[in-house]
Short mmCIF file of C-alpha atoms and ligand atoms in Angstrom, two decimals:
data_model
loop_
_atom_site.label_atom_id
_atom_site.label_comp_id
_atom_site.label_asym_id
_atom_site.label_seq_id
_atom_site.Cartn_x
_atom_site.Cartn_y
_atom_site.Cartn_z
CA MET A 273 -2.65 -24.95 -168.19
CA GLU A 274 0.01 -24.10 -165.63
CA VAL A 275 2.16 -26.83 -164.11
CA THR A 276 4.29 -26.49 -161.00
CA SER A 277 6.03 -28.75 -158.50
CA ASN A 278 6.70 -25.94 -156.06
CA ARG A 279 4.38 -24.97 -153.19
CA LEU A 280 5.26 -21.27 -153.27
CA GLU A 281 4.79 -21.07 -157.03
CA LEU A 282 1.46 -22.88 -156.62
CA LYS A 283 0.34 -20.22 -154.12
CA ASN A 284 1.29 -17.48 -156.61
CA ILE A 285 -0.53 -19.17 -159.49
CA LEU A 286 -3.64 -19.66 -157.35
CA ALA A 287 -3.51 -16.04 -156.18
CA SER A 288 -3.38 -14.76 -159.76
CA LEU A 289 -6.21 -17.12 -160.75
CA ASN A 290 -8.30 -15.72 -157.92
CA ALA A 291 -7.45 -12.15 -158.88
CA ASN A 292 -8.55 -12.77 -162.47
CA ASN A 293 -11.67 -14.79 -161.65
CA TYR A 294 -13.19 -12.92 -158.79
CA ALA A 295 -15.41 -15.15 -156.63
CA GLN A 296 -14.98 -18.22 -158.84
CA GLU A 297 -14.86 -21.44 -156.89
CA VAL A 298 -12.02 -23.96 -157.10
CA ALA A 299 -12.37 -27.73 -157.41
CA LEU A 300 -9.51 -30.09 -156.58
CA VAL A 301 -8.95 -33.53 -158.10
CA PRO A 302 -6.07 -35.33 -156.34
CA THR A 303 -4.44 -38.22 -158.22
CA MET A 304 -1.34 -40.37 -158.19
CA GLY A 305 -0.93 -40.05 -161.98
CA ALA A 306 -0.83 -42.79 -164.64
CA LEU A 307 -4.14 -41.29 -165.58
CA HIS A 308 -7.06 -43.03 -167.30
CA GLN A 309 -10.69 -42.29 -168.14
CA GLY A 310 -11.68 -42.80 -164.50
CA HIS A 311 -9.52 -39.83 -163.50
CA LEU A 312 -10.86 -37.78 -166.41
CA SER A 313 -14.42 -38.47 -165.27
CA LEU A 314 -13.51 -36.77 -161.97
CA ILE A 315 -12.22 -33.76 -163.90
CA ASP A 316 -15.54 -33.62 -165.80
CA LYS A 317 -17.43 -33.79 -162.53
CA ALA A 318 -15.29 -30.95 -161.17
CA LEU A 319 -15.91 -28.89 -164.32
CA GLU A 320 -19.65 -29.20 -163.69
CA LYS A 321 -19.03 -27.09 -160.56
CA THR A 322 -16.44 -24.58 -161.74
CA GLU A 323 -14.02 -23.74 -164.55
CA GLN A 324 -11.20 -23.54 -162.03
CA VAL A 325 -10.18 -27.16 -161.74
CA ILE A 326 -6.84 -27.98 -160.12
CA ALA A 327 -5.41 -31.49 -160.42
CA THR A 328 -2.53 -32.89 -158.43
CA ILE A 329 -0.20 -35.74 -159.31
CA PHE A 330 1.67 -37.10 -156.33
CA VAL A 331 2.55 -40.64 -155.35
CA ASN A 332 2.29 -40.29 -151.59
CA PRO A 333 4.80 -42.52 -149.77
CA PHE A 334 2.83 -42.41 -146.49
CA GLN A 335 -0.08 -44.35 -147.94
CA PHE A 336 2.08 -47.28 -149.06
CA GLY A 337 3.13 -50.11 -146.77
CA ALA A 338 6.75 -51.30 -146.62
CA ASN A 339 6.17 -54.19 -149.04
CA GLU A 340 3.90 -52.34 -151.42
CA ASP A 341 4.51 -50.86 -154.87
CA PHE A 342 5.55 -47.28 -154.02
CA ALA A 343 8.87 -47.55 -155.87
CA HIS A 344 7.29 -49.16 -158.94
CA TYR A 345 4.01 -47.24 -159.12
CA PRO A 346 3.30 -46.57 -162.83
CA LYS A 347 4.31 -43.11 -164.08
CA ASP A 348 3.77 -41.26 -167.35
CA ILE A 349 3.87 -37.57 -166.58
CA THR A 350 4.02 -36.40 -170.22
CA LYS A 351 0.88 -38.30 -171.16
CA ASP A 352 -0.83 -37.26 -167.89
CA LEU A 353 -0.24 -33.56 -168.56
CA GLU A 354 -1.51 -33.90 -172.12
CA MET A 355 -4.69 -35.58 -170.86
CA LEU A 356 -5.25 -32.97 -168.14
CA SER A 357 -4.69 -30.10 -170.54
CA LYS A 358 -7.17 -31.54 -173.07
CA ALA A 359 -9.67 -32.15 -170.26
CA GLY A 360 -9.66 -28.44 -169.36
CA VAL A 361 -7.67 -28.40 -166.12
CA LYS A 362 -6.29 -24.95 -165.21
CA VAL A 363 -3.43 -25.88 -162.88
CA VAL A 364 -1.53 -29.09 -162.15
CA PHE A 365 0.54 -29.46 -158.99
CA THR A 366 3.22 -32.16 -159.30
CA PRO A 367 5.33 -31.96 -156.13
CA ASN A 368 8.10 -34.37 -155.26
CA VAL A 369 8.28 -36.07 -151.87
CA GLY A 370 10.67 -33.47 -150.40
CA GLU A 371 8.36 -30.63 -151.41
CA MET A 372 5.41 -32.20 -149.61
CA TYR A 373 7.31 -33.62 -146.64
CA PRO A 374 10.48 -31.60 -146.03
CA GLU A 375 13.24 -33.01 -143.84
CA GLY A 376 11.98 -33.44 -140.28
CA PHE A 377 8.29 -33.61 -141.21
CA SER A 378 6.53 -35.57 -138.46
CA THR A 379 2.85 -34.59 -138.28
CA ASN A 380 0.36 -37.38 -138.60
CA ILE A 381 -3.39 -37.73 -138.94
CA SER A 382 -5.10 -40.62 -137.23
CA ILE A 383 -8.63 -41.25 -138.37
CA GLY A 384 -9.49 -44.01 -135.92
CA PRO A 385 -10.78 -47.60 -136.21
CA LEU A 386 -12.11 -47.27 -139.76
CA ALA A 387 -8.49 -46.98 -140.89
CA ARG A 388 -8.02 -50.62 -139.81
CA ALA A 389 -11.21 -52.05 -141.33
CA PHE A 390 -11.75 -53.49 -144.83
CA CYS A 391 -8.72 -52.36 -146.90
CA GLY A 392 -7.14 -51.02 -143.70
CA ALA A 393 -6.79 -54.51 -142.24
CA ALA A 394 -4.22 -55.45 -144.89
CA ARG A 395 -2.94 -51.87 -145.28
CA PRO A 396 -2.86 -50.41 -141.74
CA GLU A 397 -0.95 -47.21 -142.66
CA HIS A 398 -2.90 -46.52 -145.81
CA PHE A 399 -5.86 -44.36 -144.82
CA ASP A 400 -4.02 -42.20 -142.29
CA GLY A 401 -1.49 -41.54 -145.07
CA VAL A 402 -4.26 -40.67 -147.52
CA CYS A 403 -5.84 -38.27 -145.01
CA LEU A 404 -2.48 -36.62 -144.37
CA VAL A 405 -1.80 -35.89 -148.03
CA VAL A 406 -5.38 -34.88 -148.79
CA SER A 407 -5.43 -32.48 -145.81
CA LYS A 408 -2.18 -30.94 -146.97
CA LEU A 409 -3.52 -30.50 -150.50
CA PHE A 410 -6.75 -28.98 -149.15
CA ASN A 411 -4.71 -26.50 -147.07
CA LEU A 412 -2.41 -25.60 -149.96
CA ILE A 413 -5.14 -25.19 -152.56
CA GLN A 414 -8.14 -24.26 -150.39
CA PRO A 415 -10.72 -25.60 -152.82
CA GLN A 416 -14.48 -25.33 -152.34
CA TYR A 417 -14.86 -28.83 -153.85
CA GLY A 418 -12.85 -32.03 -153.70
CA VAL A 419 -13.73 -34.77 -156.18
CA PHE A 420 -12.99 -38.44 -155.41
CA GLY A 421 -13.96 -41.73 -157.07
CA GLU A 422 -16.39 -44.29 -155.69
CA LYS A 423 -13.89 -46.84 -157.00
CA ASP A 424 -12.11 -46.30 -153.67
CA PHE A 425 -15.31 -46.29 -151.66
CA GLN A 426 -13.75 -46.56 -148.21
CA GLN A 427 -11.36 -43.72 -149.09
CA LEU A 428 -14.26 -41.52 -150.25
CA PHE A 429 -16.15 -42.29 -147.04
CA ILE A 430 -13.14 -41.56 -144.83
CA ILE A 431 -12.38 -38.26 -146.56
CA LYS A 432 -16.00 -37.14 -146.15
CA LYS A 433 -15.78 -38.09 -142.46
CA MET A 434 -12.50 -36.23 -141.94
CA VAL A 435 -13.79 -33.11 -143.67
CA SER A 436 -16.93 -33.16 -141.56
CA GLU A 437 -15.18 -33.91 -138.25
CA LEU A 438 -12.42 -31.33 -138.78
CA ASP A 439 -14.88 -28.69 -140.04
CA MET A 440 -13.03 -28.26 -143.31
CA PRO A 441 -15.07 -25.89 -145.49
CA ILE A 442 -15.00 -28.21 -148.51
CA LYS A 443 -17.75 -30.15 -150.26
CA ILE A 444 -16.66 -33.67 -151.17
CA ILE A 445 -18.15 -34.98 -154.39
CA GLY A 446 -18.15 -38.71 -155.21
CA ALA A 447 -17.96 -39.83 -158.83
CA PRO A 448 -19.12 -43.24 -160.14
CA THR A 449 -16.64 -45.95 -161.09
CA ILE A 450 -15.61 -46.02 -164.74
CA ARG A 451 -15.17 -49.55 -166.09
CA ASN A 452 -13.74 -51.32 -169.11
CA ASP A 453 -16.23 -52.96 -171.50
CA ASP A 454 -15.86 -56.26 -169.61
CA GLY A 455 -16.64 -54.52 -166.32
CA LEU A 456 -13.15 -54.32 -164.83
CA ALA A 457 -12.87 -51.00 -162.97
CA LEU A 458 -10.20 -48.81 -164.53
CA SER A 459 -7.13 -48.56 -162.32
CA SER A 460 -3.55 -47.41 -162.85
CA ARG A 461 -2.52 -50.72 -161.31
CA ASN A 462 -4.30 -52.72 -164.06
CA SER A 463 -1.06 -52.21 -166.04
CA TYR A 464 0.51 -54.79 -163.70
CA LEU A 465 -1.79 -57.50 -165.10
CA ASN A 466 -0.44 -59.82 -167.81
CA THR A 467 -2.79 -61.16 -170.50
CA GLN A 468 -3.79 -64.23 -168.51
CA GLN A 469 -4.35 -62.24 -165.29
CA ARG A 470 -6.29 -59.58 -167.18
CA LYS A 471 -8.67 -62.30 -168.42
CA ILE A 472 -9.22 -63.58 -164.89
CA ALA A 473 -9.68 -60.02 -163.58
CA SER A 474 -12.53 -59.49 -166.00
CA GLN A 475 -14.60 -62.06 -164.03
CA LEU A 476 -14.67 -59.90 -160.92
CA TYR A 477 -17.41 -57.45 -161.87
CA ALA A 478 -19.64 -60.21 -163.28
CA ARG A 479 -19.29 -62.20 -160.04
CA MET A 480 -20.14 -59.11 -157.98
CA CYS A 481 -23.24 -58.44 -160.11
CA THR A 482 -24.35 -62.05 -159.70
CA LEU A 483 -23.84 -61.78 -155.95
CA ALA A 484 -26.02 -58.67 -155.91
CA GLU A 485 -28.72 -60.53 -157.87
CA TRP A 486 -28.65 -63.47 -155.44
CA LEU A 487 -29.02 -61.08 -152.50
CA GLN A 488 -31.89 -59.26 -154.16
CA ALA A 489 -33.55 -62.63 -154.71
CA GLY A 490 -33.39 -63.25 -150.95
CA MET A 491 -30.33 -65.49 -150.58
CA ARG A 492 -28.61 -65.17 -147.18
CA PHE A 493 -25.47 -63.02 -147.37
CA LYS A 494 -23.35 -65.62 -145.59
CA ASP A 495 -24.21 -68.27 -148.19
CA ALA A 496 -24.02 -65.94 -151.18
CA ARG A 497 -20.60 -64.69 -150.03
CA ALA A 498 -19.23 -68.20 -149.55
CA GLN A 499 -20.40 -69.23 -153.00
CA THR A 500 -18.99 -66.10 -154.65
CA CYS A 501 -15.59 -66.55 -152.98
CA GLN A 502 -15.51 -70.15 -154.14
CA LEU A 503 -16.31 -69.13 -157.73
CA LEU A 504 -13.68 -66.37 -157.71
CA LEU A 505 -11.03 -68.84 -156.56
CA GLU A 506 -12.13 -71.23 -159.32
CA ASP A 507 -11.84 -68.33 -161.80
CA GLY A 508 -8.15 -68.08 -160.88
CA PHE A 509 -8.00 -65.40 -158.19
CA SER A 510 -5.37 -66.34 -155.63
CA LYS A 511 -6.91 -65.09 -152.37
CA ILE A 512 -9.95 -63.13 -151.24
CA ASP A 513 -8.84 -60.43 -148.80
CA TYR A 514 -12.39 -59.48 -147.79
CA LEU A 515 -15.88 -59.47 -149.23
CA ASP A 516 -18.38 -57.58 -147.10
CA MET A 517 -21.81 -56.04 -147.38
CA VAL A 518 -22.04 -52.63 -145.70
CA ASP A 519 -24.52 -49.86 -145.28
CA GLN A 520 -22.90 -47.23 -147.49
CA ASN A 521 -23.95 -44.43 -145.14
CA SER A 522 -22.06 -45.85 -142.14
CA LEU A 523 -19.77 -48.59 -143.51
CA ASP A 524 -21.26 -50.86 -140.84
CA CYS A 525 -21.40 -54.48 -141.98
CA ILE A 526 -24.94 -55.71 -142.62
CA GLU A 527 -26.43 -59.13 -143.32
CA ILE A 528 -29.80 -58.07 -144.70
CA VAL A 529 -30.05 -56.06 -147.91
CA ASN A 530 -31.41 -52.53 -147.68
CA SER A 531 -31.51 -49.66 -150.16
CA SER A 532 -28.09 -48.44 -148.96
CA ALA A 533 -26.39 -51.84 -149.17
CA ARG A 534 -23.02 -51.90 -150.94
CA LEU A 535 -20.66 -54.80 -151.55
CA LEU A 536 -16.97 -54.16 -150.97
CA ILE A 537 -14.27 -56.54 -152.12
CA ALA A 538 -10.48 -56.77 -152.20
CA LEU A 539 -8.71 -59.79 -153.60
CA TYR A 540 -5.40 -60.91 -154.97
CA LEU A 541 -4.37 -62.18 -158.37
CA ASP A 542 -0.96 -63.58 -157.54
CA ASN A 543 0.58 -60.59 -155.73
CA ILE A 544 -1.61 -57.97 -157.46
CA ARG A 545 -4.35 -56.58 -155.23
CA LEU A 546 -7.61 -55.51 -156.85
CA ILE A 547 -10.52 -53.72 -155.19
CA ASP A 548 -14.06 -53.07 -156.33
CA ASN A 549 -17.48 -52.24 -154.94
CA ILE A 550 -21.04 -52.05 -156.22
CA LYS A 551 -24.42 -51.08 -154.86
CA VAL A 552 -26.66 -54.09 -154.28
CA ILE A 553 -29.82 -52.34 -155.44
CA THR A 554 -29.21 -49.76 -158.17
P1 LIG B 681 -5.48 -42.66 -157.80
O1 LIG B 681 -4.68 -41.97 -158.87
O2 LIG B 681 -5.58 -44.13 -157.98
O3 LIG B 681 -5.07 -42.25 -156.42
O4 LIG B 681 -6.96 -42.14 -157.97
C1 LIG B 681 -7.25 -40.76 -157.95
C2 LIG B 681 -8.74 -40.60 -157.89
O5 LIG B 681 -9.32 -41.23 -159.03
C3 LIG B 681 -9.38 -41.24 -156.66
O6 LIG B 681 -10.39 -40.38 -156.16
C4 LIG B 681 -9.94 -42.52 -157.21
O7 LIG B 681 -11.05 -43.00 -156.49
C5 LIG B 681 -10.35 -42.08 -158.60
N1 LIG B 681 -10.49 -43.23 -159.52
C6 LIG B 681 -9.57 -44.20 -159.73
N2 LIG B 681 -10.06 -45.12 -160.60
C7 LIG B 681 -11.30 -44.72 -160.93
C8 LIG B 681 -12.32 -45.25 -161.78
N3 LIG B 681 -12.16 -46.38 -162.45
N4 LIG B 681 -13.48 -44.56 -161.87
C9 LIG B 681 -13.67 -43.41 -161.18
N5 LIG B 681 -12.74 -42.85 -160.37
C10 LIG B 681 -11.58 -43.50 -160.24
#
């Protein structure tokens, strides 16, 4: 496995990979590091397409708001590289901020109103920042495939939309959410949770599954949502940011369950923000 933090060196590594593997496709798995089994499941998904899997580790400042955790985002590069090497990744790109955004960098990507909906309401810079870094990585690496987790469902949707609208010749593959035994979706940010908070967090997936059952049984979304929010607050969550039912093919909010219905939630445990989503009918 080759590792580089330098764009030029990356180009050279990719060129020699291409020369040695004529016509082999490349799959890209972008990450922010502090890797877990969820990330590795994306690598596996990428390996189903091609042996040439490139991973990136970059904590992108443009997708963090001023009061968010950019400076404290968990890091363990040694462990990450060990995991990626074992998983069968060919190249890892680990740029620093200056390498990605040299002095004077000012280009932006604006993806429109969806950037302000759901998670974007509380994090207005987030999705434009994600699209900027993902576009840059696509241009640097020129993969045929990009693999992203359904854990960040709005992000996956927005990246598919950007790729389609900007005619990027890349197929975006979504990978299912990997969860702990108690249902909590794996996340690098779970390391922020203390024992008590971790116990409360484990209620989230169960509450979402119950909500889906109520909806399948014909309960009105408005009522089922209100009851679920109440229960989550009783469980110990501090604040519900949003809990919506959307059509997963449009991200339009819906009130009546259909086969594409998906529940999206973001909520706070003290100052720790958790997100999750599930299909209503699996
Ligand atoms: P991050 O390092 O948090 O930026 O995540 C990098 C990629 O891993 C994104 O495409 C995420 O959606 C995906 N991911 C994060 N957590 C999970 C999980 N529990 N299951 C599947 N994919 C995940």
